[in-house]
Coordinates of C-alpha atoms in Angstrom, one line a residue:
X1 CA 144.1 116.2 159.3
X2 CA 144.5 118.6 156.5
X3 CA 140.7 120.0 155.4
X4 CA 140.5 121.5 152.4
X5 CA 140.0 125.5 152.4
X6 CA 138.0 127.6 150.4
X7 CA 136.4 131.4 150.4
X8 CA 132.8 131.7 150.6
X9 CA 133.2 133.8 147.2
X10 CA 133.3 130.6 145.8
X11 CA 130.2 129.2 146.6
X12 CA 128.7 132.1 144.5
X13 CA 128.0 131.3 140.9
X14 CA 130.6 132.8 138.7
X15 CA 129.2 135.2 136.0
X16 CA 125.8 134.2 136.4
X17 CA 126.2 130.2 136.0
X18 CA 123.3 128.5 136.8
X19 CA 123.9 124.3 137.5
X20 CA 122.6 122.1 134.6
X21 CA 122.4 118.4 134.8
X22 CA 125.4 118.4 132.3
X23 CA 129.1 118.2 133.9
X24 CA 131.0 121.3 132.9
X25 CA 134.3 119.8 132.1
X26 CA 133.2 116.5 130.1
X27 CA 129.2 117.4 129.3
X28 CA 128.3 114.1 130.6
X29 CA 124.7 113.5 132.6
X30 CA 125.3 114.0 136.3
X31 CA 123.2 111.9 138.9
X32 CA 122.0 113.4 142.3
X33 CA 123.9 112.0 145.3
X34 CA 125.0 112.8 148.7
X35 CA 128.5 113.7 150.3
X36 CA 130.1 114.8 153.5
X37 CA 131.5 118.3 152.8
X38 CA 133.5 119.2 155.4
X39 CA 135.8 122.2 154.7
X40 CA 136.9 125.4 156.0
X41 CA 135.1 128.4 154.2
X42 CA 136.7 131.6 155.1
X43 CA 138.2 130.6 158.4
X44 CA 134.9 129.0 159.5
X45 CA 135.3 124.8 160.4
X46 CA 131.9 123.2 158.2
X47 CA 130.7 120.4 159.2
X48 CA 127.5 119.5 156.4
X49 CA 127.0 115.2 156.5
X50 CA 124.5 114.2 153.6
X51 CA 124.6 117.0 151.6
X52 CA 122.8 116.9 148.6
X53 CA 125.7 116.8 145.4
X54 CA 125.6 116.0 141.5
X55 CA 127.9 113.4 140.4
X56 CA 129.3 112.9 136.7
X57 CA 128.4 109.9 135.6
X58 CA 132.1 109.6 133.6
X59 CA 134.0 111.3 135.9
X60 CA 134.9 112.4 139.1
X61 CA 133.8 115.0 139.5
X62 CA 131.2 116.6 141.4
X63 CA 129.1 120.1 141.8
X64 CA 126.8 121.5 144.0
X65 CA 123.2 122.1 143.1
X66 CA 121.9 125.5 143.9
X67 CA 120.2 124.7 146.7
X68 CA 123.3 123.2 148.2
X69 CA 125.5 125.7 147.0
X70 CA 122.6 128.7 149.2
X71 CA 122.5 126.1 152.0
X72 CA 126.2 126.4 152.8
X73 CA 126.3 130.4 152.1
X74 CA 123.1 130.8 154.5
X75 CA 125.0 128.6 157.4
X76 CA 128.6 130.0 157.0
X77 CA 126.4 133.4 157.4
X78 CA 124.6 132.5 160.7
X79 CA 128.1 131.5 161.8
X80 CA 129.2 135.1 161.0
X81 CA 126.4 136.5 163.0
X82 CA 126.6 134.7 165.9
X83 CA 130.5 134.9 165.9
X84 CA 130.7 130.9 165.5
X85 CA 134.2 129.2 164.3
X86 CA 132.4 126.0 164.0
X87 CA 129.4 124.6 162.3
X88 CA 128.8 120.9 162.3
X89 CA 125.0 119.6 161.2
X90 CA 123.4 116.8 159.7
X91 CA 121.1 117.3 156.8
X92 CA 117.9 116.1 157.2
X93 CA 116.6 114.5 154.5
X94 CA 113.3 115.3 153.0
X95 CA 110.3 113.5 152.5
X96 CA 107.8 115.8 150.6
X97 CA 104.4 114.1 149.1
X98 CA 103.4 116.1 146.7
X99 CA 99.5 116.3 144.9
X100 CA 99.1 114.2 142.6
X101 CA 97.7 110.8 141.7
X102 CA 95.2 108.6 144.0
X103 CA 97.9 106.0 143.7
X104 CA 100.6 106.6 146.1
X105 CA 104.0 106.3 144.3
X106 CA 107.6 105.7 145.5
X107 CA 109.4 108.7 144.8
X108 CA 112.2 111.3 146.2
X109 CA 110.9 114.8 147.0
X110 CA 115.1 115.1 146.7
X111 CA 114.7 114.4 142.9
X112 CA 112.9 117.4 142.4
X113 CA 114.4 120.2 144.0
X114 CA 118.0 119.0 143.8
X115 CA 118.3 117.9 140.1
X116 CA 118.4 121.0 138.0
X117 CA 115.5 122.0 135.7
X118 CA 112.9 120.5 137.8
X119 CA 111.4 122.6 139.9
X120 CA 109.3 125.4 139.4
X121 CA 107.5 128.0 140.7
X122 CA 104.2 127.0 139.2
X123 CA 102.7 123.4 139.2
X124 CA 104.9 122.1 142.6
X125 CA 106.2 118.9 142.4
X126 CA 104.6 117.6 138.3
X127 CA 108.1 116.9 137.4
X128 CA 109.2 114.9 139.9
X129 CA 111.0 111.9 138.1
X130 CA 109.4 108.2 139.0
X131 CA 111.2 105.1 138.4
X132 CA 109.9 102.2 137.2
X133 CA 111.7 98.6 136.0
X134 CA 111.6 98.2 132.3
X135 CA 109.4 95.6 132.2
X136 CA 106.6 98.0 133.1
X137 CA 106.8 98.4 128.9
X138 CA 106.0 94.9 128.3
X139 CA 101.8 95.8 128.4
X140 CA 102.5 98.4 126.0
X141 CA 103.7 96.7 123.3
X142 CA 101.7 93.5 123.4
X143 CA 98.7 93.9 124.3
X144 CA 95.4 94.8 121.9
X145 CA 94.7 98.7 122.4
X146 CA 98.0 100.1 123.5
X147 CA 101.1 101.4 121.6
X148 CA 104.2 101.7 122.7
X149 CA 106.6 104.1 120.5
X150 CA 110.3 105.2 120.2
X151 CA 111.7 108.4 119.5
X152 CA 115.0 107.1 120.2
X153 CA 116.2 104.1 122.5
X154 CA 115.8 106.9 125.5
X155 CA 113.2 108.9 124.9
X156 CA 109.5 107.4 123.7
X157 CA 106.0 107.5 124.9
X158 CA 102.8 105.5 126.0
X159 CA 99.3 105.5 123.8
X160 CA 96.6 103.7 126.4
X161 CA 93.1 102.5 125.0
X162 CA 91.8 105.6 125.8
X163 CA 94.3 107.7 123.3
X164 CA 96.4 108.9 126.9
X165 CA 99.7 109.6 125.9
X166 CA 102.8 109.6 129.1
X167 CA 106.1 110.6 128.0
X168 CA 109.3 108.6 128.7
X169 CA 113.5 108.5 129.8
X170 CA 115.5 105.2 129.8
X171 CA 118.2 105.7 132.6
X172 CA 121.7 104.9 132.3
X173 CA 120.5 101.8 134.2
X174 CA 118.2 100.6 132.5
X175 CA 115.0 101.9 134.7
X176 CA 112.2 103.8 132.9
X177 CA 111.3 107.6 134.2
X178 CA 108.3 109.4 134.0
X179 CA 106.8 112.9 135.5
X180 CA 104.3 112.5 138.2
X181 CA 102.8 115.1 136.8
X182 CA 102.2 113.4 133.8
X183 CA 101.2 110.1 135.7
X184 CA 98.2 111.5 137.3
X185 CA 96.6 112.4 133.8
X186 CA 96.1 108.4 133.1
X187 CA 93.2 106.5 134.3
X188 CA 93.2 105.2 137.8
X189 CA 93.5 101.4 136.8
X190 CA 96.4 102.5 135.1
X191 CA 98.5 104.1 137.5
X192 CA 97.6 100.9 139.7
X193 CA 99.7 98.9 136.7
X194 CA 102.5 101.3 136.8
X195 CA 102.8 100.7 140.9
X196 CA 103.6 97.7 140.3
X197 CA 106.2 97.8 138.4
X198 CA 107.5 101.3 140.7
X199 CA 111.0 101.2 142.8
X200 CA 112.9 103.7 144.4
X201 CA 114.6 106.5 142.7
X202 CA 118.0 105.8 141.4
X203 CA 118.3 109.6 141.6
X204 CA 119.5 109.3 137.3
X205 CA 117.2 111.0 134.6
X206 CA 119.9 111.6 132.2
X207 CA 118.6 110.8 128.7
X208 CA 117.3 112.4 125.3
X209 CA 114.2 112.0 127.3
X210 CA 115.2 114.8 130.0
X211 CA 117.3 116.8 126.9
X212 CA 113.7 117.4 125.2
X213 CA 111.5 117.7 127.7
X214 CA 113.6 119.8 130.1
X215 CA 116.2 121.2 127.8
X216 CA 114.2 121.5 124.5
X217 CA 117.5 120.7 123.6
X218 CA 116.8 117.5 120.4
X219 CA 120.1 116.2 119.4
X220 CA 120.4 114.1 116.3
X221 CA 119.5 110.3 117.5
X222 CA 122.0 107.3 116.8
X223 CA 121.0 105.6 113.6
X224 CA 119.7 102.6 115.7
X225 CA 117.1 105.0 117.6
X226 CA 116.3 106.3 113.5
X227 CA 115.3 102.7 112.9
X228 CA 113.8 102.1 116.0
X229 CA 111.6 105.3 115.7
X230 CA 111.1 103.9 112.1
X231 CA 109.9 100.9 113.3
X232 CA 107.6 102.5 115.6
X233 CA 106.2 104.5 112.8
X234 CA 105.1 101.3 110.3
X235 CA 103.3 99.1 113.0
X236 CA 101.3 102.4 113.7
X237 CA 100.7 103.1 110.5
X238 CA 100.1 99.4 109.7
X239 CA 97.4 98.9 113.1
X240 CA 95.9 102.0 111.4
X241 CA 94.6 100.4 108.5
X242 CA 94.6 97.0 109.4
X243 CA 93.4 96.8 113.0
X244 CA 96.3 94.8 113.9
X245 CA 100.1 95.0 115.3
X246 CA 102.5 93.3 112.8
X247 CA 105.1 93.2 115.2
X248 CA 105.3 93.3 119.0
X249 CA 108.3 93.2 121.6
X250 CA 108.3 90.8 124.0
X251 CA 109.3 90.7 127.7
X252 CA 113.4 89.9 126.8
X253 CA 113.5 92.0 123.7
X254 CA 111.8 95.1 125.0
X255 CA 114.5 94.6 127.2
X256 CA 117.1 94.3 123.7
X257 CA 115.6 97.4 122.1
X258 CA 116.2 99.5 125.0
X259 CA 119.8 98.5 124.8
X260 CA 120.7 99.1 121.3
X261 CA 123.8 100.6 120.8
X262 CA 126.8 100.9 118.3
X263 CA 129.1 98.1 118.8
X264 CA 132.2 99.2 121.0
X265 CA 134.9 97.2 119.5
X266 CA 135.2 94.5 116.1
X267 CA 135.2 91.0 117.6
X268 CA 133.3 88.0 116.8
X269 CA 131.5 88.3 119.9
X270 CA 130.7 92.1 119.2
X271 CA 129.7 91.2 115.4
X272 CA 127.1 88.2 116.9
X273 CA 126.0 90.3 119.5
X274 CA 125.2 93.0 116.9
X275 CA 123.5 90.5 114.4
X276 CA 121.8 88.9 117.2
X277 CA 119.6 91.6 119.0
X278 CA 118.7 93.7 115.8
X279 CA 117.5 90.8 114.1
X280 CA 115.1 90.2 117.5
X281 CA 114.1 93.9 117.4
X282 CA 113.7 94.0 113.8
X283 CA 112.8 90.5 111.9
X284 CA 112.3 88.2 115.0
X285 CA 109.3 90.3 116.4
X286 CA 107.5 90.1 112.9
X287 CA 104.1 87.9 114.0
X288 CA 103.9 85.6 111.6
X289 CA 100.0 85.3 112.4
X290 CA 99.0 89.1 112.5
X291 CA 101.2 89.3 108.7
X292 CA 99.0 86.2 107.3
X293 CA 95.5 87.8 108.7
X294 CA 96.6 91.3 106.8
X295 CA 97.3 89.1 103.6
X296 CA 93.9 87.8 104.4
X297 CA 92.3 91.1 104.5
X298 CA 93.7 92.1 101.3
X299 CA 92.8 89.5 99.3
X300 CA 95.7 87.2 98.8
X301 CA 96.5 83.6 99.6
X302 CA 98.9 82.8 101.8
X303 CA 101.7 79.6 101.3
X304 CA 101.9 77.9 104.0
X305 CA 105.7 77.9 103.6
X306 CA 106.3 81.0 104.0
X307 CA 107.6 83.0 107.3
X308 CA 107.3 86.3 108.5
X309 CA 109.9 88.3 105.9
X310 CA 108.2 86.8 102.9
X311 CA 104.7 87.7 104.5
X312 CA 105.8 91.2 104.8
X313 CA 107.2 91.3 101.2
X314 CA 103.9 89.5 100.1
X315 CA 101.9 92.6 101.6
X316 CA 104.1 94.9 100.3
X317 CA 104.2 93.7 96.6
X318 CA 100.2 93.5 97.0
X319 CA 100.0 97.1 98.1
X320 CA 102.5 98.4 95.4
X321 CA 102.0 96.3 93.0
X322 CA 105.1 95.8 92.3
X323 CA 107.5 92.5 93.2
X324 CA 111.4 94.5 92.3
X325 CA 110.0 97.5 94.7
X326 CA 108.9 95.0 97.3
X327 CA 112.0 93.4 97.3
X328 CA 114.1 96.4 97.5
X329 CA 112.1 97.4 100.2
X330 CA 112.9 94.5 102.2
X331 CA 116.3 94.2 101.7
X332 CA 118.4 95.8 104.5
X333 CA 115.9 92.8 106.5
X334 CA 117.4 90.0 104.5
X335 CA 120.5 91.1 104.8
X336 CA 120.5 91.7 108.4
X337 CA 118.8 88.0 108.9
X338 CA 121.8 87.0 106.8
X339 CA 124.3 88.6 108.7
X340 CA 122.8 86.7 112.0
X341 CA 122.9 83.6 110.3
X342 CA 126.1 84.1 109.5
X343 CA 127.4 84.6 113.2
X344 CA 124.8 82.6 114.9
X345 CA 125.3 79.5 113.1
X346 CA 127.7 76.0 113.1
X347 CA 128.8 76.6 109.4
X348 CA 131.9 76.0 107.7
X349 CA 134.4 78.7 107.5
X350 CA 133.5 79.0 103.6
X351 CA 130.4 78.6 104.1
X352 CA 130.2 81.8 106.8
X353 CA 132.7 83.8 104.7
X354 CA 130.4 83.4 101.5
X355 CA 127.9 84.5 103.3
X356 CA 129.3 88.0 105.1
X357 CA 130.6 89.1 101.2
X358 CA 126.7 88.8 100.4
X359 CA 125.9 91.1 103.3
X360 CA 128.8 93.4 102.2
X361 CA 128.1 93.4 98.5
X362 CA 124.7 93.9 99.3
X363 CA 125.6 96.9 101.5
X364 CA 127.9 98.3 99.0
X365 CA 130.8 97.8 101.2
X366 CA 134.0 96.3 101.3
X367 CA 134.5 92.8 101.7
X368 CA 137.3 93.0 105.0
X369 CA 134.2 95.9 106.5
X370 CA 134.5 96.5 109.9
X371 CA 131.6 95.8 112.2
X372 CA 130.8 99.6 112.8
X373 CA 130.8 100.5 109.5
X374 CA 128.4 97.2 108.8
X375 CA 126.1 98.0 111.8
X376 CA 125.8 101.5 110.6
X377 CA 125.1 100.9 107.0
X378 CA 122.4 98.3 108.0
X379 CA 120.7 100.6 110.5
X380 CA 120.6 103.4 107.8
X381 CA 119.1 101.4 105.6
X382 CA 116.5 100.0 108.0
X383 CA 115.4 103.2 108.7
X384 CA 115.0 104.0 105.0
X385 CA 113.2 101.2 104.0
X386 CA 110.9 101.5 106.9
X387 CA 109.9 105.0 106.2
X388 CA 109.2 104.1 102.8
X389 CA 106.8 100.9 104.0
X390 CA 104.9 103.4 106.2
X391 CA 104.1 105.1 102.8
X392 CA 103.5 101.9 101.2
X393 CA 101.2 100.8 104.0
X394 CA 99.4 104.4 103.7
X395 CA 99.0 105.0 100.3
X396 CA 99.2 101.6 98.5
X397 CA 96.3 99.9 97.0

């Protein structure tokens, strides 16, 4: 068998490089994992099973954190001393528990010294990433007292009834990460919910989440985390002066609003797909209840006809006093309920054609647009007109 060879010079970092969670050839997230390295350094057979590796996520290849890169350089030394040709060990894995939180949590003392960024030589073991399902969000943002809010679709936060804020990561799968650190500073009954939504490490914390917090690095977000933030942003300004959440996420489209993305190619699938889960994040979660009990509040009557976009213009020409800057407001949420009509319904093929030009005129684009110029323009325009309902809901009459 042919082992790969390699000097021990080049287990030392060149020119100073320290190992970031970013892969140095694509700048894609890397995940912790484990490998047999077996290799001749410098004449010396190594032998190292379960070594602690970072993976790119995109790609193939693979680095060593620090503490795997000193590992091998301490052991091909010892070999030196002792005049040893051969080393051949298996790692054993840790299993640290570190101080924090009443509650015990499932979580991988691995995480925290092997992912880079993490550890520190204050505060031991307060960033150690824990993994939750996503469901664990569904409290958050549906039940009296609690907010849940988006800076993007991978990086948001937790408001409890007692004003306790936890910031979040949404993994590439899907999971929901948080610091243990962090997780100790909420009330006991609290950390007794999060248990039970808790599972093992996945061993991923790549996300705009772990770019902020670890990186301070803030890249711009995609336009559909803009509009999610956005939409964050009204219902809190909105349960501010109304005592009430206007819209809520449940279980399946917490799920959705994670997910968002840019569409990845323009076929009718992609197109009702697209229509289909902004319209849930966006016009779907609207409560039709909460909007008539705000109309209520402030005065107004409320047909019985109506649904939940014309209960939200209704508010927002009361406020404003205004009905053309209500309904200009609301727009880019008509269209987009048109555009889901338009894919999500039997209609004739004039019928559905009639229909798209509306959403394109009304975008100002081009009848043949493409999807991703569509989804684009629509999310833009979301987030613009929900900034300027926050105002509305702030400083209207």
């Amino acid at each position: 068998m042919d082992y790969i060879k390699m000097q021990v010079s080049d287990l030392f970092p060149k020119d100073g490089h320290v190992q970031r969670l970013y892969c140095d050839n694509c700048n894609g997230y890397l995940d912790l994992a484990y490998t047999d390295f077996i290799k001749f350094v410098s004449e010396i057979y190594m032998e190292v099973i379960g070594l602690p590796i970072l993976k790119c996520t995109s790609r193939t290849e693979e680095f060593l954190p620090d503490r795997s890169r000193f590992a091998i350089i301490e052991l091909h030394r010892r070999a030196m001393e002792n005049g040893s040709n051969t080393i051949s060990t298996t790692r054993k894995k840790t299993i640290e528990i570190f101080d924090y939180c009443n509650v015990s949590f499932d979580y991988d003392s691995d995480d925290y010294y092997y992912l880079p960024g993490l550890e520190r030589s204050f505060d031991k073991g307060f960033l150690t990433p824990v993994f939750f399902n996503s469901r664990v969000l569904y409290k958050y943002d549906s039940v009296p007292g609690y907010r849940l809010q988006f800076a993007s679709t991978t990086y948001g936060s937790i408001v409890t009834e007692d004003d306790s804020m936890i910031s979040l990561g949404i993994n590439r799968n899907g999971h929901v990460v948080m610091w243990l650190g962090d997780i100790e500073k909420l009330p006991e009954n609290e950390q007794h919910y999060l248990k039970s939504e808790n599972i093992q490490s996945d061993h991923s914390i790549g996300s705009e989440f772990y770019d902020g917090q670890i990186e301070c690095k803030f890249t711009d977000p995609t336009v559909e985390g803009q509009a999610l933030a956005a939409r964050t942003a009204l219902i809190e300004s909105a349960n501010d002066r109304f005592g009430a959440l206007i819209s809520h996420l449940d279980s399946e489209v917490v799920e959705i609003a994670l997910g968002l993305k840019a569409p990845l190619v323009d076929t009718e699938k992609e197109r009702k797909a697209i229509a289909d889960n902004l319209n849930r994040v966006f016009v779907e979660a609207l409560s039709d209840s909460i909007l008539k009990e705000v109309i209520q509040k402030l005065g107004v009557s409320v047909p019985n006809s109506t649904r939940n976009l014309k209960r939200l213009q209704l508010i927002l020409t009361t406020l404003l006093n205004d009905d053309s800057a209500a309904a200009a407001l609301m727009n880019p949420l008509f269209v987009l309920y048109d555009l889901r009509v338009a894919y999500s319904h039997l209609l004739s093929d004039e019928k559905k054609n009639e229909i798209i030009k509306s959403v394109t005129d009304r975008l100002e684009l081009p009848e043949n647009a493409d999807i991703f110029s569509i989804h684009n323009e629509i999310c833009t325009r979301l987030k613009s007109s929900l900034i300027d309902m926050k105002s509305a809901v702030e400083r209207g009459s």
